[in-house]
Amino acid sequence: LRARSRIVQAAMRSFFPGKGPSRIRWPSTEPATADTDPEVAIKPYLKFYLLQQADIDSKVRGLHLRTREAVSALSARLARICAIDAALGDALAIQSRRQLMTVPALLEKRFALLYQNYLDTIEQGTDSRPAWQQTCEQFRRESQGLLLAEIEARLLPALGLVEALNEETTYEDHAVI
């Protein structure tokens, strides 16, 4: 749980540059960016998201491996569960990563829609700077929500091993009684 918390905190800090140390930082929302083509404007945000995905994938894979090693050493039953997890884990992880790699394309489509809404807003006479800031803030919140959901999805296999450990402990407690 502490490792999960660190992963989530690091990802969330990156959405707010200046709110703490972070290797990956949310791109600037300077107004000059708003005047460019949406395909150009989205590039720094997609790069940010892809870097986040790679960073989170690496951290979660390491956590999953450490969890598997620790849990497998506790009992023969847990060792069998961990062996199954290892055998299925690679195949499932590849499929999971493939599915999660579609998220940036979905973000790109969402950004295009928000960008069009931004253009419609400034055509109605709204000042472009606050409208752009609002557009970027909405996109930041939505990207952040997606990344949090992605972290949770990536953590499921490791959490499954922790749940198996908890069940083993509960089973042993009941067997002693």
PDB file of C-alpha atoms in Angstrom:
ATOM      1  CA  LEU A   1       0.000   0.000   0.000  1.00  0.00           C
ATOM      2  CA  ARG A   2       2.909   2.349   0.705  1.00  0.00           C
ATOM      3  CA  ALA A   3       4.363   1.576  -2.721  1.00  0.00           C
ATOM      4  CA  ARG A   4       0.960   2.215  -4.317  1.00  0.00           C
ATOM      5  CA  SER A   5       0.734   5.503  -2.473  1.00  0.00           C
ATOM      6  CA  ARG A   6       4.204   6.560  -3.677  1.00  0.00           C
ATOM      7  CA  ILE A   7       3.329   5.702  -7.284  1.00  0.00           C
ATOM      8  CA  VAL A   8       0.075   7.666  -7.110  1.00  0.00           C
ATOM      9  CA  GLN A   9       1.682  10.641  -5.347  1.00  0.00           C
ATOM     10  CA  ALA A  10       4.527  10.849  -7.870  1.00  0.00           C
ATOM     11  CA  ALA A  11       2.079  10.749 -10.774  1.00  0.00           C
ATOM     12  CA  MET A  12      -0.198  13.381  -9.234  1.00  0.00           C
ATOM     13  CA  ARG A  13       2.717  15.719  -8.399  1.00  0.00           C
ATOM     14  CA  SER A  14       3.693  15.694 -12.057  1.00  0.00           C
ATOM     15  CA  PHE A  15       0.353  17.297 -12.976  1.00  0.00           C
ATOM     16  CA  PHE A  16       1.181  20.296 -10.773  1.00  0.00           C
ATOM     17  CA  PRO A  17       4.710  21.515 -11.548  1.00  0.00           C
ATOM     18  CA  GLY A  18       6.119  23.365  -8.603  1.00  0.00           C
ATOM     19  CA  LYS A  19       4.138  21.367  -6.018  1.00  0.00           C
ATOM     20  CA  GLY A  20       7.012  19.008  -5.287  1.00  0.00           C
ATOM     21  CA  PRO A  21       9.783  17.107  -6.989  1.00  0.00           C
ATOM     22  CA  SER A  22       8.817  15.380 -10.197  1.00  0.00           C
ATOM     23  CA  ARG A  23      10.868  14.075 -13.128  1.00  0.00           C
ATOM     24  CA  ILE A  24       7.904  14.284 -15.497  1.00  0.00           C
ATOM     25  CA  ARG A  25       6.051  17.605 -15.613  1.00  0.00           C
ATOM     26  CA  TRP A  26       2.700  18.643 -17.069  1.00  0.00           C
ATOM     27  CA  PRO A  27       3.337  20.902 -20.081  1.00  0.00           C
ATOM     28  CA  SER A  28       2.928  24.644 -19.904  1.00  0.00           C
ATOM     29  CA  THR A  29      -0.416  26.113 -20.894  1.00  0.00           C
ATOM     30  CA  GLU A  30       0.973  29.332 -22.297  1.00  0.00           C
ATOM     31  CA  PRO A  31      -1.471  31.143 -24.589  1.00  0.00           C
ATOM     32  CA  ALA A  32       0.883  30.911 -27.567  1.00  0.00           C
ATOM     33  CA  THR A  33       0.180  27.184 -27.589  1.00  0.00           C
ATOM     34  CA  ALA A  34      -3.513  27.872 -28.146  1.00  0.00           C
ATOM     35  CA  ASP A  35      -2.847  29.595 -31.462  1.00  0.00           C
ATOM     36  CA  THR A  36      -1.279  26.537 -33.021  1.00  0.00           C
ATOM     37  CA  ASP A  37      -2.910  23.637 -34.781  1.00  0.00           C
ATOM     38  CA  PRO A  38      -4.555  21.200 -32.319  1.00  0.00           C
ATOM     39  CA  GLU A  39      -2.335  18.405 -33.609  1.00  0.00           C
ATOM     40  CA  VAL A  40       0.696  20.479 -32.649  1.00  0.00           C
ATOM     41  CA  ALA A  41      -0.830  21.669 -29.359  1.00  0.00           C
ATOM     42  CA  ILE A  42      -1.529  18.090 -28.185  1.00  0.00           C
ATOM     43  CA  LYS A  43       2.021  16.794 -28.744  1.00  0.00           C
ATOM     44  CA  PRO A  44       3.516  17.884 -25.389  1.00  0.00           C
ATOM     45  CA  TYR A  45       0.515  16.446 -23.529  1.00  0.00           C
ATOM     46  CA  LEU A  46       0.764  13.115 -25.331  1.00  0.00           C
ATOM     47  CA  LYS A  47       4.494  12.989 -24.663  1.00  0.00           C
ATOM     48  CA  PHE A  48       3.776  13.663 -20.973  1.00  0.00           C
ATOM     49  CA  TYR A  49       1.187  10.880 -20.834  1.00  0.00           C
ATOM     50  CA  LEU A  50       3.418   8.373 -22.632  1.00  0.00           C
ATOM     51  CA  LEU A  51       6.283   9.155 -20.251  1.00  0.00           C
ATOM     52  CA  GLN A  52       3.910   8.678 -17.320  1.00  0.00           C
ATOM     53  CA  GLN A  53       2.733   5.342 -18.704  1.00  0.00           C
ATOM     54  CA  ALA A  54       6.298   4.086 -19.117  1.00  0.00           C
ATOM     55  CA  ASP A  55       7.293   5.262 -15.636  1.00  0.00           C
ATOM     56  CA  ILE A  56       4.235   3.727 -13.984  1.00  0.00           C
ATOM     57  CA  ASP A  57       4.595   0.483 -15.930  1.00  0.00           C
ATOM     58  CA  SER A  58       8.182   0.129 -14.751  1.00  0.00           C
ATOM     59  CA  LYS A  59       7.337   0.889 -11.125  1.00  0.00           C
ATOM     60  CA  VAL A  60       4.320  -1.433 -11.061  1.00  0.00           C
ATOM     61  CA  ARG A  61       6.199  -4.308 -12.724  1.00  0.00           C
ATOM     62  CA  GLY A  62       8.930  -3.984 -10.096  1.00  0.00           C
ATOM     63  CA  LEU A  63       6.369  -3.890  -7.300  1.00  0.00           C
ATOM     64  CA  HIS A  64       4.556  -6.918  -8.714  1.00  0.00           C
ATOM     65  CA  LEU A  65       7.801  -8.888  -8.937  1.00  0.00           C
ATOM     66  CA  ARG A  66       8.830  -7.986  -5.377  1.00  0.00           C
ATOM     67  CA  THR A  67       5.347  -8.867  -4.121  1.00  0.00           C
ATOM     68  CA  ARG A  68       5.430 -12.216  -5.920  1.00  0.00           C
ATOM     69  CA  GLU A  69       8.863 -13.049  -4.473  1.00  0.00           C
ATOM     70  CA  ALA A  70       7.847 -12.103  -0.935  1.00  0.00           C
ATOM     71  CA  VAL A  71       4.490 -13.907  -1.023  1.00  0.00           C
ATOM     72  CA  SER A  72       5.832 -17.088  -2.647  1.00  0.00           C
ATOM     73  CA  ALA A  73       8.266 -17.627   0.217  1.00  0.00           C
ATOM     74  CA  LEU A  74       5.517 -17.789   2.858  1.00  0.00           C
ATOM     75  CA  SER A  75       3.828 -21.109   2.101  1.00  0.00           C
ATOM     76  CA  ALA A  76       3.587 -23.896  -0.461  1.00  0.00           C
ATOM     77  CA  ARG A  77       0.043 -22.816  -1.378  1.00  0.00           C
ATOM     78  CA  LEU A  78       1.136 -19.216  -1.943  1.00  0.00           C
ATOM     79  CA  ALA A  79       4.154 -20.444  -3.928  1.00  0.00           C
ATOM     80  CA  ARG A  80       1.757 -22.291  -6.273  1.00  0.00           C
ATOM     81  CA  ILE A  81      -0.413 -19.181  -6.630  1.00  0.00           C
ATOM     82  CA  CYS A  82       2.687 -17.128  -7.412  1.00  0.00           C
ATOM     83  CA  ALA A  83       3.834 -19.711  -9.976  1.00  0.00           C
ATOM     84  CA  ILE A  84       0.461 -19.418 -11.719  1.00  0.00           C
ATOM     85  CA  ASP A  85       0.718 -15.640 -11.488  1.00  0.00           C
ATOM     86  CA  ALA A  86       4.169 -15.760 -13.093  1.00  0.00           C
ATOM     87  CA  ALA A  87       3.029 -18.108 -15.851  1.00  0.00           C
ATOM     88  CA  LEU A  88      -0.061 -16.076 -16.732  1.00  0.00           C
ATOM     89  CA  GLY A  89       1.349 -12.707 -15.771  1.00  0.00           C
ATOM     90  CA  ASP A  90       3.554 -12.153 -18.784  1.00  0.00           C
ATOM     91  CA  ALA A  91       0.860 -13.002 -21.305  1.00  0.00           C
ATOM     92  CA  LEU A  92      -1.744 -10.908 -19.526  1.00  0.00           C
ATOM     93  CA  ALA A  93       0.665  -8.021 -18.990  1.00  0.00           C
ATOM     94  CA  ILE A  94       1.423  -7.825 -22.711  1.00  0.00           C
ATOM     95  CA  GLN A  95      -2.286  -7.683 -23.534  1.00  0.00           C
ATOM     96  CA  SER A  96      -2.899  -5.141 -20.772  1.00  0.00           C
ATOM     97  CA  ARG A  97      -0.068  -2.896 -21.990  1.00  0.00           C
ATOM     98  CA  ARG A  98      -1.387  -3.141 -25.540  1.00  0.00           C
ATOM     99  CA  GLN A  99      -4.829  -2.006 -24.382  1.00  0.00           C
ATOM    100  CA  LEU A 100      -3.442   0.817 -22.253  1.00  0.00           C
ATOM    101  CA  MET A 101      -1.381   2.101 -25.182  1.00  0.00           C
ATOM    102  CA  THR A 102      -4.667   3.089 -26.833  1.00  0.00           C
ATOM    103  CA  VAL A 103      -5.312   5.697 -24.142  1.00  0.00           C
ATOM    104  CA  PRO A 104      -3.122   8.417 -25.740  1.00  0.00           C
ATOM    105  CA  ALA A 105      -5.094   8.112 -28.989  1.00  0.00           C
ATOM    106  CA  LEU A 106      -8.305   8.562 -27.008  1.00  0.00           C
ATOM    107  CA  LEU A 107      -6.783  11.556 -25.250  1.00  0.00           C
ATOM    108  CA  GLU A 108      -5.887  13.018 -28.624  1.00  0.00           C
ATOM    109  CA  LYS A 109      -9.504  12.718 -29.768  1.00  0.00           C
ATOM    110  CA  ARG A 110     -10.718  14.269 -26.515  1.00  0.00           C
ATOM    111  CA  PHE A 111      -8.248  17.142 -26.876  1.00  0.00           C
ATOM    112  CA  ALA A 112      -9.482  17.787 -30.433  1.00  0.00           C
ATOM    113  CA  LEU A 113     -13.027  18.089 -29.108  1.00  0.00           C
ATOM    114  CA  LEU A 114     -11.973  20.408 -26.281  1.00  0.00           C
ATOM    115  CA  TYR A 115      -9.926  22.439 -28.752  1.00  0.00           C
ATOM    116  CA  GLN A 116     -12.945  22.842 -31.011  1.00  0.00           C
ATOM    117  CA  ASN A 117     -14.998  23.948 -28.009  1.00  0.00           C
ATOM    118  CA  TYR A 118     -12.234  26.457 -27.203  1.00  0.00           C
ATOM    119  CA  LEU A 119     -12.381  27.841 -30.754  1.00  0.00           C
ATOM    120  CA  ASP A 120     -16.183  28.083 -30.571  1.00  0.00           C
ATOM    121  CA  THR A 121     -15.900  29.948 -27.272  1.00  0.00           C
ATOM    122  CA  ILE A 122     -13.453  32.557 -28.553  1.00  0.00           C
ATOM    123  CA  GLU A 123     -15.519  33.022 -31.724  1.00  0.00           C
ATOM    124  CA  GLN A 124     -18.342  34.109 -29.408  1.00  0.00           C
ATOM    125  CA  GLY A 125     -16.119  36.880 -28.091  1.00  0.00           C
ATOM    126  CA  THR A 126     -14.593  35.265 -25.008  1.00  0.00           C
ATOM    127  CA  ASP A 127     -11.042  36.312 -24.200  1.00  0.00           C
ATOM    128  CA  SER A 128      -8.726  33.616 -25.561  1.00  0.00           C
ATOM    129  CA  ARG A 129      -6.275  33.463 -22.637  1.00  0.00           C
ATOM    130  CA  PRO A 130      -8.759  32.463 -19.889  1.00  0.00           C
ATOM    131  CA  ALA A 131     -10.624  30.227 -22.333  1.00  0.00           C
ATOM    132  CA  TRP A 132      -7.390  28.425 -23.192  1.00  0.00           C
ATOM    133  CA  GLN A 133      -6.452  28.106 -19.515  1.00  0.00           C
ATOM    134  CA  GLN A 134      -9.876  26.614 -18.795  1.00  0.00           C
ATOM    135  CA  THR A 135      -9.548  24.188 -21.721  1.00  0.00           C
ATOM    136  CA  CYS A 136      -6.125  23.064 -20.545  1.00  0.00           C
ATOM    137  CA  GLU A 137      -7.340  22.710 -16.960  1.00  0.00           C
ATOM    138  CA  GLN A 138     -10.229  20.507 -18.031  1.00  0.00           C
ATOM    139  CA  PHE A 139      -7.880  18.375 -20.132  1.00  0.00           C
ATOM    140  CA  ARG A 140      -5.437  18.147 -17.204  1.00  0.00           C
ATOM    141  CA  ARG A 141      -8.187  16.936 -14.844  1.00  0.00           C
ATOM    142  CA  GLU A 142      -9.411  14.358 -17.345  1.00  0.00           C
ATOM    143  CA  SER A 143      -5.872  13.140 -18.071  1.00  0.00           C
ATOM    144  CA  GLN A 144      -5.203  12.900 -14.364  1.00  0.00           C
ATOM    145  CA  GLY A 145      -8.338  10.828 -13.815  1.00  0.00           C
ATOM    146  CA  LEU A 146      -7.371   8.478 -16.628  1.00  0.00           C
ATOM    147  CA  LEU A 147      -3.875   8.063 -15.242  1.00  0.00           C
ATOM    148  CA  LEU A 148      -5.224   7.266 -11.766  1.00  0.00           C
ATOM    149  CA  ALA A 149      -7.534   4.636 -13.247  1.00  0.00           C
ATOM    150  CA  GLU A 150      -4.627   3.230 -15.227  1.00  0.00           C
ATOM    151  CA  ILE A 151      -2.478   2.980 -12.100  1.00  0.00           C
ATOM    152  CA  GLU A 152      -5.233   1.076 -10.317  1.00  0.00           C
ATOM    153  CA  ALA A 153      -5.681  -1.290 -13.279  1.00  0.00           C
ATOM    154  CA  ARG A 154      -1.944  -1.945 -13.496  1.00  0.00           C
ATOM    155  CA  LEU A 155      -1.781  -2.694  -9.757  1.00  0.00           C
ATOM    156  CA  LEU A 156      -4.518  -5.353  -9.813  1.00  0.00           C
ATOM    157  CA  PRO A 157      -2.206  -8.374 -10.235  1.00  0.00           C
ATOM    158  CA  ALA A 158       0.010  -7.325  -7.313  1.00  0.00           C
ATOM    159  CA  LEU A 159      -3.053  -6.571  -5.195  1.00  0.00           C
ATOM    160  CA  GLY A 160      -4.387 -10.027  -6.069  1.00  0.00           C
ATOM    161  CA  LEU A 161      -1.263 -11.563  -4.552  1.00  0.00           C
ATOM    162  CA  VAL A 162      -1.718  -9.479  -1.409  1.00  0.00           C
ATOM    163  CA  GLU A 163      -5.323 -10.670  -1.198  1.00  0.00           C
ATOM    164  CA  ALA A 164      -4.140 -14.283  -1.567  1.00  0.00           C
ATOM    165  CA  LEU A 165      -1.753 -13.657   1.311  1.00  0.00           C
ATOM    166  CA  ASN A 166      -4.579 -12.200   3.416  1.00  0.00           C
ATOM    167  CA  GLU A 167      -6.783 -15.218   2.640  1.00  0.00           C
ATOM    168  CA  GLU A 168      -3.929 -17.576   3.545  1.00  0.00           C
ATOM    169  CA  THR A 169      -3.507 -15.819   6.868  1.00  0.00           C
ATOM    170  CA  THR A 170      -7.267 -15.963   7.521  1.00  0.00           C
ATOM    171  CA  TYR A 171      -7.354 -19.654   6.499  1.00  0.00           C
ATOM    172  CA  GLU A 172      -4.467 -20.484   8.845  1.00  0.00           C
ATOM    173  CA  ASP A 173      -6.093 -18.548  11.708  1.00  0.00           C
ATOM    174  CA  HIS A 174      -9.319 -20.532  11.289  1.00  0.00           C
ATOM    175  CA  ALA A 175      -7.449 -23.839  10.942  1.00  0.00           C
ATOM    176  CA  VAL A 176      -5.715 -23.268  14.295  1.00  0.00           C
ATOM    177  CA  ILE A 177      -9.024 -22.691  16.069  1.00  0.00           C
TER     178      ILE A 177
END
